[in-house]
Amino acid sequence: MGDYKFAVNQQKLDLTLVLRNAQYYYHLTGTSFYEPLNFNTADEFKEVWNQEFISENSHVKRFEYLAWNVFCSHTDIATDQQNENAVQQFLAEHFGEGLVKGIHDKDAQNIVTRLQQIHNELGLMRFTAQERALAQLFWFFLEKERKDYYTKQFEAAAIITQSFTAKQGFEYLSRELSEEMNAFASAHNILKETDCINAALYLKQEDKENFLISEKAGALYELFTKELKEKGKDLEFLDQIRAMYQYPSACYYIAEGALQAFDPQAEKDIIKETAGFIITQKLDPKNIRRISYEVTIKELKSLEKDTEYHLNYFEFVSRLSHFNTVTVPKYKRLQELKFSWVDEKKKH
């Protein structure tokens, strides 16, 4: 070639998938080759297309993901050292998930500690208003024979649980109960979006003669019945509910509609919870619980300086539970598909 020198691209050509303008393209590294990916299934994964890490998206931060996963297996109050160990163990076992030591682990430990405190202070009130409402209505309308069957099972489970420390066991009972609850909710078209596994866990532990009620729902119940009484309609209304007991859905929608008409500004969950007690008429003031489920945390390393983090137990549990059960599996599946698409393309 004489004295001529040519620039040669030494980079090894490799086929990858890249995201450009919300569309996936096959791309040969080191070249200007881009070919659009034509797979219809990809649309199912739009939610996770732009997601860089399994641990974070526009709704969930990495320290929250880490905190939730540790909390799920450590709900009892633990020492700082125990929580630190649990966080570090998760970090070590999930290398490559974008979790940064010294930042996300410190924040996650802080969140785990607060979650444990709130979780244990709430007791049975840690179950959502909807889960508790479904459990109460299911039990109220359950035939005596099935009630007796479950009561005996609960008693046996309680004896074993008190005698041994293992928390496992009796999953079959929770499963059977949750399936029957699900069938009840579907058949009567009430509270169908409820997590029936949680509702079953709640019912198993609750005193069936003394269902707990939140302070807000208790106040709504008192104001509603007081208003009816002042108008001389309380007995008539309750008789009307009782007359409809053979139609659980009618009972529920009459109670819910009456509460909405009485207080259009009331929170939906509070109305659902109160409706249960309007139907069963088993509210005892001693079962009203004032619950605290929010805390403000300062100086988290993952957030900008002076940014406060508001932890709402119920909002956090709902959001992170959805992320872990819906978003994470979808993200993993997309990674598998991307690998198989590239592999398939290389063969052609």
CSV table of C-alpha atoms in Angstrom, one decimal:
chain,number,residue,atom,x,y,z
A,1,MET,CA,0.0,0.0,0.0
A,2,GLY,CA,3.0,2.3,0.0
A,3,ASP,CA,2.9,5.2,2.5
A,4,TYR,CA,-0.9,5.3,2.5
A,5,LYS,CA,-2.6,4.7,5.9
A,6,PHE,CA,-6.3,3.6,6.2
A,7,ALA,CA,-8.4,4.0,9.3
A,8,VAL,CA,-9.8,0.6,10.1
A,9,ASN,CA,-12.6,0.0,12.6
A,10,GLN,CA,-11.2,-2.6,14.9
A,11,GLN,CA,-14.5,-2.8,16.9
A,12,LYS,CA,-16.0,-6.3,16.8
A,13,LEU,CA,-19.5,-6.2,15.2
A,14,ASP,CA,-22.2,-7.3,17.5
A,15,LEU,CA,-26.0,-7.3,17.0
A,16,THR,CA,-28.0,-5.6,19.8
A,17,LEU,CA,-31.4,-4.1,20.4
A,18,VAL,CA,-31.6,-0.3,21.1
A,19,LEU,CA,-34.5,1.9,22.0
A,20,ARG,CA,-34.9,5.1,19.8
A,21,ASN,CA,-38.0,7.3,19.9
A,22,ALA,CA,-40.0,4.7,21.8
A,23,GLN,CA,-39.2,2.0,19.1
A,24,TYR,CA,-36.8,-0.9,19.3
A,25,TYR,CA,-34.2,-1.3,16.5
A,26,TYR,CA,-31.7,-4.0,15.7
A,27,HIS,CA,-28.3,-2.3,15.7
A,28,LEU,CA,-24.9,-3.5,14.6
A,29,THR,CA,-22.4,-1.9,17.1
A,30,GLY,CA,-19.9,0.3,15.4
A,31,THR,CA,-22.1,0.8,12.3
A,32,SER,CA,-25.0,3.0,11.2
A,33,PHE,CA,-27.2,-0.1,10.7
A,34,TYR,CA,-30.6,0.2,12.4
A,35,GLU,CA,-33.6,-2.0,11.5
A,36,PRO,CA,-37.0,-1.6,13.3
A,37,LEU,CA,-38.1,-4.5,15.4
A,38,ASN,CA,-41.4,-5.9,14.2
A,39,PHE,CA,-42.9,-7.9,17.0
A,40,ASN,CA,-46.5,-7.2,18.1
A,41,THR,CA,-45.9,-8.7,21.5
A,42,ALA,CA,-43.6,-5.8,22.3
A,43,ASP,CA,-46.6,-3.5,22.8
A,44,GLU,CA,-47.5,-5.5,25.9
A,45,PHE,CA,-44.3,-4.3,27.4
A,46,LYS,CA,-44.6,-0.6,26.7
A,47,GLU,CA,-44.7,0.0,30.5
A,48,VAL,CA,-41.2,-1.4,30.9
A,49,TRP,CA,-39.6,-0.4,27.6
A,50,ASN,CA,-37.7,2.6,29.0
A,51,GLN,CA,-36.9,0.9,32.3
A,52,GLU,CA,-33.1,0.8,32.7
A,53,PHE,CA,-33.0,-1.2,35.9
A,54,ILE,CA,-35.2,-3.9,37.3
A,55,SER,CA,-35.3,-1.9,40.5
A,56,GLU,CA,-36.6,1.4,39.4
A,57,ASN,CA,-39.2,3.1,37.1
A,58,SER,CA,-41.0,6.4,37.1
A,59,HIS,CA,-43.2,5.3,40.1
A,60,VAL,CA,-40.7,3.5,42.2
A,61,LYS,CA,-37.2,4.5,43.4
A,62,ARG,CA,-34.3,2.0,43.9
A,63,PHE,CA,-34.1,2.4,47.6
A,64,GLU,CA,-37.9,1.8,47.8
A,65,TYR,CA,-37.5,-1.5,45.8
A,66,LEU,CA,-34.7,-2.6,48.1
A,67,ALA,CA,-36.6,-1.6,51.3
A,68,TRP,CA,-39.8,-3.4,50.2
A,69,ASN,CA,-38.0,-6.7,49.4
A,70,VAL,CA,-36.2,-6.7,52.7
A,71,PHE,CA,-39.4,-5.7,54.6
A,72,CYS,CA,-41.4,-8.5,53.0
A,73,SER,CA,-39.3,-11.1,54.7
A,74,HIS,CA,-38.6,-9.1,57.9
A,75,THR,CA,-41.9,-7.6,59.1
A,76,ASP,CA,-41.2,-8.0,62.8
A,77,ILE,CA,-39.4,-5.2,64.6
A,78,ALA,CA,-35.6,-5.9,64.4
A,79,THR,CA,-32.4,-4.2,65.7
A,80,ASP,CA,-30.5,-1.8,63.5
A,81,GLN,CA,-27.8,-4.5,63.1
A,82,GLN,CA,-30.3,-7.1,62.0
A,83,ASN,CA,-31.9,-4.8,59.4
A,84,GLU,CA,-28.4,-3.7,58.1
A,85,ASN,CA,-27.5,-7.4,57.7
A,86,ALA,CA,-30.7,-8.1,55.8
A,87,VAL,CA,-30.2,-5.2,53.5
A,88,GLN,CA,-26.6,-6.1,52.8
A,89,GLN,CA,-27.5,-9.7,52.1
A,90,PHE,CA,-30.2,-8.6,49.5
A,91,LEU,CA,-27.6,-6.2,48.0
A,92,ALA,CA,-25.0,-9.0,47.6
A,93,GLU,CA,-27.6,-11.4,46.1
A,94,HIS,CA,-28.9,-8.8,43.6
A,95,PHE,CA,-25.7,-7.5,42.0
A,96,GLY,CA,-26.4,-5.8,38.7
A,97,GLU,CA,-29.8,-4.4,39.7
A,98,GLY,CA,-28.5,-0.8,39.9
A,99,LEU,CA,-28.4,-0.7,43.7
A,100,VAL,CA,-25.6,1.5,44.9
A,101,LYS,CA,-23.8,0.7,48.2
A,102,GLY,CA,-23.5,3.6,50.6
A,103,ILE,CA,-26.7,5.3,49.1
A,104,HIS,CA,-29.6,3.0,48.4
A,105,ASP,CA,-28.7,0.5,51.2
A,106,LYS,CA,-28.6,3.3,53.9
A,107,ASP,CA,-32.0,4.8,52.7
A,108,ALA,CA,-33.6,1.3,52.5
A,109,GLN,CA,-32.5,0.4,56.0
A,110,ASN,CA,-34.2,3.7,57.2
A,111,ILE,CA,-37.4,2.8,55.4
A,112,VAL,CA,-37.4,-0.8,56.6
A,113,THR,CA,-37.1,0.3,60.2
A,114,ARG,CA,-40.1,2.7,59.8
A,115,LEU,CA,-42.2,0.1,58.0
A,116,GLN,CA,-41.6,-2.4,60.8
A,117,GLN,CA,-42.6,0.1,63.4
A,118,ILE,CA,-45.9,1.1,61.6
A,119,HIS,CA,-46.7,-2.5,60.7
A,120,ASN,CA,-46.5,-3.7,64.2
A,121,GLU,CA,-48.2,-0.7,65.8
A,122,LEU,CA,-51.1,-1.1,63.3
A,123,GLY,CA,-51.7,-4.8,64.3
A,124,LEU,CA,-54.7,-6.1,62.4
A,125,MET,CA,-55.4,-2.5,61.2
A,126,ARG,CA,-52.5,-3.0,58.8
A,127,PHE,CA,-55.0,-4.8,56.5
A,128,THR,CA,-56.7,-2.3,54.2
A,129,ALA,CA,-60.2,-1.1,54.8
A,130,GLN,CA,-61.4,-3.0,51.8
A,131,GLU,CA,-59.8,-6.3,52.9
A,132,ARG,CA,-61.4,-5.9,56.4
A,133,ALA,CA,-64.8,-5.0,54.9
A,134,LEU,CA,-64.8,-8.0,52.6
A,135,ALA,CA,-63.8,-10.3,55.5
A,136,GLN,CA,-66.6,-9.0,57.7
A,137,LEU,CA,-69.3,-9.3,55.0
A,138,PHE,CA,-68.1,-12.7,53.9
A,139,TRP,CA,-68.3,-14.0,57.4
A,140,PHE,CA,-71.6,-12.3,58.1
A,141,PHE,CA,-73.3,-13.9,55.1
A,142,LEU,CA,-71.6,-17.3,55.4
A,143,GLU,CA,-73.8,-20.3,56.1
A,144,LYS,CA,-73.6,-21.7,59.6
A,145,GLU,CA,-72.2,-25.0,58.5
A,146,ARG,CA,-69.3,-23.3,56.7
A,147,LYS,CA,-68.8,-21.0,59.7
A,148,ASP,CA,-68.5,-24.0,62.0
A,149,TYR,CA,-66.1,-25.7,59.6
A,150,TYR,CA,-63.8,-22.6,59.5
A,151,THR,CA,-64.1,-21.9,63.2
A,152,LYS,CA,-62.7,-25.4,64.0
A,153,GLN,CA,-59.9,-25.0,61.5
A,154,PHE,CA,-59.0,-21.6,63.0
A,155,GLU,CA,-58.9,-23.0,66.5
A,156,ALA,CA,-56.6,-25.9,65.5
A,157,ALA,CA,-54.3,-23.5,63.6
A,158,ALA,CA,-54.2,-21.1,66.6
A,159,ILE,CA,-53.1,-24.0,68.9
A,160,ILE,CA,-50.3,-25.1,66.6
A,161,THR,CA,-49.2,-21.5,66.0
A,162,GLN,CA,-49.0,-20.8,69.8
A,163,SER,CA,-47.2,-24.0,70.4
A,164,PHE,CA,-44.5,-23.8,67.7
A,165,THR,CA,-42.6,-20.8,66.3
A,166,ALA,CA,-42.8,-21.7,62.6
A,167,LYS,CA,-44.9,-19.2,60.7
A,168,GLN,CA,-45.4,-21.5,57.8
A,169,GLY,CA,-48.2,-24.1,57.7
A,170,PHE,CA,-51.9,-23.7,57.2
A,171,GLU,CA,-51.4,-22.1,53.8
A,172,TYR,CA,-54.1,-24.5,52.5
A,173,LEU,CA,-56.5,-22.9,55.0
A,174,SER,CA,-55.7,-19.4,53.8
A,175,ARG,CA,-56.0,-20.6,50.2
A,176,GLU,CA,-59.3,-22.3,50.7
A,177,LEU,CA,-60.7,-19.3,52.6
A,178,SER,CA,-59.4,-16.8,50.0
A,179,GLU,CA,-60.9,-18.8,47.1
A,180,GLU,CA,-64.3,-18.9,48.9
A,181,MET,CA,-64.1,-15.2,49.6
A,182,ASN,CA,-63.2,-14.5,45.9
A,183,ALA,CA,-66.2,-16.6,44.8
A,184,PHE,CA,-68.4,-14.6,47.2
A,185,ALA,CA,-67.1,-11.2,46.0
A,186,SER,CA,-67.6,-12.3,42.3
A,187,ALA,CA,-71.0,-13.8,42.8
A,188,HIS,CA,-72.4,-10.7,44.5
A,189,ASN,CA,-70.3,-8.2,42.5
A,190,ILE,CA,-69.0,-6.5,45.7
A,191,LEU,CA,-65.4,-5.5,46.6
A,192,LYS,CA,-64.1,-7.6,43.7
A,193,GLU,CA,-60.7,-5.8,43.5
A,194,THR,CA,-59.8,-6.9,47.0
A,195,ASP,CA,-56.7,-9.0,47.7
A,196,CYS,CA,-58.5,-12.1,49.0
A,197,ILE,CA,-55.4,-13.7,50.4
A,198,ASN,CA,-54.9,-10.7,52.7
A,199,ALA,CA,-58.6,-10.7,53.5
A,200,ALA,CA,-58.3,-14.4,54.5
A,201,LEU,CA,-55.2,-13.7,56.6
A,202,TYR,CA,-57.1,-11.0,58.4
A,203,LEU,CA,-60.2,-13.0,59.0
A,204,LYS,CA,-58.2,-15.9,60.4
A,205,GLN,CA,-56.7,-13.6,63.1
A,206,GLU,CA,-59.7,-11.4,63.9
A,207,ASP,CA,-62.2,-11.9,66.7
A,208,LYS,CA,-65.3,-12.7,64.6
A,209,GLU,CA,-67.6,-11.1,67.2
A,210,ASN,CA,-65.6,-7.9,67.4
A,211,PHE,CA,-64.5,-6.7,64.0
A,212,LEU,CA,-62.2,-3.7,64.4
A,213,ILE,CA,-63.1,-0.4,62.7
A,214,SER,CA,-61.0,2.7,62.0
A,215,GLU,CA,-61.6,6.0,63.7
A,216,LYS,CA,-62.8,7.7,60.5
A,217,ALA,CA,-65.2,4.9,59.6
A,218,GLY,CA,-66.5,4.9,63.2
A,219,ALA,CA,-67.1,8.6,63.0
A,220,LEU,CA,-69.0,8.3,59.7
A,221,TYR,CA,-71.1,5.5,61.1
A,222,GLU,CA,-72.1,7.6,64.2
A,223,LEU,CA,-72.9,10.7,62.2
A,224,PHE,CA,-74.9,8.8,59.6
A,225,THR,CA,-77.0,6.9,62.2
A,226,LYS,CA,-77.5,10.1,64.3
A,227,GLU,CA,-78.8,11.9,61.2
A,228,LEU,CA,-81.2,9.0,60.4
A,229,LYS,CA,-82.4,9.0,64.0
A,230,GLU,CA,-83.0,12.7,64.0
A,231,LYS,CA,-85.2,12.3,60.9
A,232,GLY,CA,-87.0,9.3,62.5
A,233,LYS,CA,-85.8,7.0,59.7
A,234,ASP,CA,-83.2,4.9,61.6
A,235,LEU,CA,-85.4,1.9,62.4
A,236,GLU,CA,-87.1,1.9,59.0
A,237,PHE,CA,-83.7,2.0,57.2
A,238,LEU,CA,-82.2,-0.8,59.3
A,239,ASP,CA,-85.3,-2.9,58.8
A,240,GLN,CA,-85.0,-2.4,55.0
A,241,ILE,CA,-81.4,-3.6,55.2
A,242,ARG,CA,-82.4,-6.7,57.2
A,243,ALA,CA,-85.2,-7.5,54.8
A,244,MET,CA,-82.5,-7.7,52.0
A,245,TYR,CA,-80.1,-10.1,53.8
A,246,GLN,CA,-80.8,-12.8,51.3
A,247,TYR,CA,-79.4,-10.5,48.6
A,248,PRO,CA,-75.9,-9.4,49.9
A,249,SER,CA,-75.2,-7.2,46.8
A,250,ALA,CA,-78.4,-5.3,47.3
A,251,CYS,CA,-77.6,-4.8,51.0
A,252,TYR,CA,-74.1,-3.5,50.1
A,253,TYR,CA,-75.2,-1.1,47.4
A,254,ILE,CA,-78.0,0.3,49.5
A,255,ALA,CA,-75.6,0.9,52.4
A,256,GLU,CA,-72.9,2.3,50.1
A,257,GLY,CA,-75.4,4.6,48.3
A,258,ALA,CA,-76.9,5.9,51.5
A,259,LEU,CA,-73.4,6.8,52.9
A,260,GLN,CA,-72.4,8.5,49.6
A,261,ALA,CA,-75.6,10.5,49.6
A,262,PHE,CA,-75.0,11.5,53.3
A,263,ASP,CA,-71.3,12.5,52.8
A,264,PRO,CA,-70.3,12.9,49.1
A,265,GLN,CA,-66.8,14.0,50.2
A,266,ALA,CA,-66.1,10.8,52.3
A,267,GLU,CA,-63.1,8.7,51.2
A,268,LYS,CA,-64.1,5.6,49.1
A,269,ASP,CA,-62.3,3.2,51.4
A,270,ILE,CA,-64.0,4.7,54.5
A,271,ILE,CA,-67.4,4.3,52.9
A,272,LYS,CA,-66.6,0.6,52.1
A,273,GLU,CA,-65.5,0.0,55.6
A,274,THR,CA,-68.5,1.8,57.1
A,275,ALA,CA,-71.0,0.0,54.8
A,276,GLY,CA,-69.9,-3.3,56.3
A,277,PHE,CA,-70.9,-2.2,59.8
A,278,ILE,CA,-74.2,-0.6,58.5
A,279,ILE,CA,-75.1,-4.1,57.2
A,280,THR,CA,-74.0,-6.2,60.1
A,281,GLN,CA,-75.1,-3.6,62.7
A,282,LYS,CA,-72.3,-4.9,65.0
A,283,LEU,CA,-70.3,-1.8,65.8
A,284,ASP,CA,-69.0,-1.6,69.3
A,285,PRO,CA,-67.3,1.6,70.3
A,286,LYS,CA,-64.5,-0.3,72.1
A,287,ASN,CA,-63.5,-1.7,68.7
A,288,ILE,CA,-62.7,1.7,67.2
A,289,ARG,CA,-59.0,2.1,66.5
A,290,ARG,CA,-57.1,5.3,66.0
A,291,ILE,CA,-54.4,4.5,63.5
A,292,SER,CA,-51.2,6.2,62.6
A,293,TYR,CA,-49.7,5.1,59.3
A,294,GLU,CA,-47.7,8.1,58.0
A,295,VAL,CA,-44.2,9.4,58.8
A,296,THR,CA,-41.9,12.1,57.2
A,297,ILE,CA,-38.3,11.1,56.8
A,298,LYS,CA,-35.5,13.7,56.3
A,299,GLU,CA,-32.0,13.5,54.8
A,300,LEU,CA,-32.3,10.4,52.6
A,301,LYS,CA,-29.1,10.1,50.5
A,302,SER,CA,-31.0,9.2,47.3
A,303,LEU,CA,-33.0,12.4,47.3
A,304,GLU,CA,-31.9,16.0,46.7
A,305,LYS,CA,-30.7,17.9,49.8
A,306,ASP,CA,-33.4,19.0,52.2
A,307,THR,CA,-36.1,16.9,50.3
A,308,GLU,CA,-38.5,15.3,52.7
A,309,TYR,CA,-39.8,11.8,52.0
A,310,HIS,CA,-43.4,11.1,53.0
A,311,LEU,CA,-44.0,7.4,53.9
A,312,ASN,CA,-47.6,6.4,53.9
A,313,TYR,CA,-47.7,2.7,54.9
A,314,PHE,CA,-50.8,1.8,52.8
A,315,GLU,CA,-49.8,3.8,49.7
A,316,PHE,CA,-46.2,2.3,49.9
A,317,VAL,CA,-47.4,-1.3,50.3
A,318,SER,CA,-49.9,-1.0,47.5
A,319,ARG,CA,-47.5,0.7,45.1
A,320,LEU,CA,-44.5,-1.6,45.8
A,321,SER,CA,-46.6,-4.7,45.9
A,322,HIS,CA,-47.8,-3.9,42.3
A,323,PHE,CA,-44.3,-3.2,41.2
A,324,ASN,CA,-43.0,-6.5,42.5
A,325,THR,CA,-45.9,-8.7,41.3
A,326,VAL,CA,-46.6,-6.9,37.9
A,327,THR,CA,-43.8,-4.7,36.8
A,328,VAL,CA,-40.7,-6.8,37.8
A,329,PRO,CA,-42.0,-10.0,36.1
A,330,LYS,CA,-42.8,-8.0,33.0
A,331,TYR,CA,-39.3,-6.4,32.9
A,332,LYS,CA,-37.7,-9.9,33.3
A,333,ARG,CA,-39.8,-11.3,30.5
A,334,LEU,CA,-38.9,-8.4,28.2
A,335,GLN,CA,-35.2,-9.0,28.8
A,336,GLU,CA,-35.7,-12.7,27.9
A,337,LEU,CA,-37.6,-11.8,24.8
A,338,LYS,CA,-34.9,-9.2,23.7
A,339,PHE,CA,-32.3,-11.9,24.1
A,340,SER,CA,-34.3,-14.4,22.0
A,341,TRP,CA,-35.1,-11.8,19.3
A,342,VAL,CA,-31.4,-10.9,18.9
A,343,ASP,CA,-30.5,-14.6,18.9
A,344,GLU,CA,-33.1,-15.4,16.2
A,345,LYS,CA,-31.9,-12.5,14.1
A,346,LYS,CA,-28.3,-13.6,14.2
A,347,LYS,CA,-29.3,-17.0,12.8
A,348,HIS,CA,-30.9,-15.5,9.7
